[in-house]
XYZ file of C-alpha atoms in Angstrom:
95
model
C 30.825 -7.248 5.242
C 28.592 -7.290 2.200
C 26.409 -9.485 4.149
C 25.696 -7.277 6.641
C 25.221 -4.094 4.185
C 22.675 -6.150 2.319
C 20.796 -7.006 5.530
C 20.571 -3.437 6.497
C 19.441 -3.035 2.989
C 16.822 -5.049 3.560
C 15.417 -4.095 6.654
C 15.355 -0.364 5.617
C 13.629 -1.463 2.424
C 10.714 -2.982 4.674
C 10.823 -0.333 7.289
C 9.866 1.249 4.136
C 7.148 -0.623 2.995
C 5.337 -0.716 6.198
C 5.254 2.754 6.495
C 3.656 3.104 3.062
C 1.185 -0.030 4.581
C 0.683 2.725 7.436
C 0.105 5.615 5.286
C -2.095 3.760 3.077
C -4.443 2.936 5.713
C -4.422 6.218 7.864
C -5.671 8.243 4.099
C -7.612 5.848 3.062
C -9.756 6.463 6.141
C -9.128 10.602 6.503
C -12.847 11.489 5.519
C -11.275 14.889 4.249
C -8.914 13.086 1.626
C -11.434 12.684 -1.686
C -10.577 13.622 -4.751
C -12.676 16.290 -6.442
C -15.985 15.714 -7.982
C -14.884 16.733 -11.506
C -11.766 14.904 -11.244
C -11.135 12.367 -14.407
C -11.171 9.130 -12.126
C -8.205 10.801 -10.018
C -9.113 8.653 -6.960
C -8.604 5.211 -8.943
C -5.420 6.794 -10.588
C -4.378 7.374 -7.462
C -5.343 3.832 -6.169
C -3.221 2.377 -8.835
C -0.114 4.019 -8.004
C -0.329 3.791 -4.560
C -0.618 -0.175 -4.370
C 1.292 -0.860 -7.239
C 3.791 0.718 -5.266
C 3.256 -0.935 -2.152
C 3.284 -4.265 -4.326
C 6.589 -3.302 -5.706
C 8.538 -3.206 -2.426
C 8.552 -6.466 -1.299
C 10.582 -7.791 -4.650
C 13.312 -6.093 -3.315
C 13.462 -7.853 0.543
C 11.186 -11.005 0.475
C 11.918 -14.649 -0.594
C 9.325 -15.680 -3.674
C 7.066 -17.313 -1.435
C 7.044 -13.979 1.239
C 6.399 -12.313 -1.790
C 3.143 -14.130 -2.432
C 2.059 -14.297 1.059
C 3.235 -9.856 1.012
C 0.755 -9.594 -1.974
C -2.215 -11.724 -0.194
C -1.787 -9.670 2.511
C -1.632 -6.321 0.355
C -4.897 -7.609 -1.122
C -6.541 -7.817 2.558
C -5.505 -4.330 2.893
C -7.141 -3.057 0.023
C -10.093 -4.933 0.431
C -9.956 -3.963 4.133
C -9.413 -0.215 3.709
C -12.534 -0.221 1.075
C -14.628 -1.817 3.489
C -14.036 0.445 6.458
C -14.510 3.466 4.330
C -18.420 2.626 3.919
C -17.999 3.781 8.009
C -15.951 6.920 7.506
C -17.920 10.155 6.806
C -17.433 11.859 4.077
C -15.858 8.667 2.052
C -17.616 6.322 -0.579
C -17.260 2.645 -0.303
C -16.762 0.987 -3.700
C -15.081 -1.966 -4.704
């Protein structure tokens, strides 16, 4: 019985994290989403919190080496999401 539980667990907790993938990558490409000009550095505050975030999830579900293979994967996003923003208009590209 506590099996199961902690397998349901588990699969909610990376239902979870793939929707914050998801939302990570459908704002990070909404040209209307930027951060006021006068803003102290509120877009790389908000970069921080977002991915550390999404890099704390998979601690919770993932073996140690899914871990590492989550996080190389969370650093294609990032890089990825950067990238495609030097396409969106509207958004700065800056890595």
């Amino acid at each position: 019985m506590f099996d199961l539980l902690m397998i349901r667990h588990k699969n909610f907790l990376a239902i979870i994290w793939l929707m914050i993938l998801v939302g990570i990558a459908i704002i990070s490409l909404l040209p209307q989403f930027s951060p006021p000009e006068n803003s102290f550095h509120l877009d790389k505050i908000l970069h921080f919190v977002t991915y550390f975030i999404a890099a704390l999830f998979p601690i919770f579900f993932l073996s140690a080496l899914k871990q590492k293979i989550a996080m190389l994967f969370l650093v294609f996003i990032a890089i990825g999401s950067e990238l495609s923003q030097y396409f969106v208009v509207g958004r700065d590209f800056s890595i």
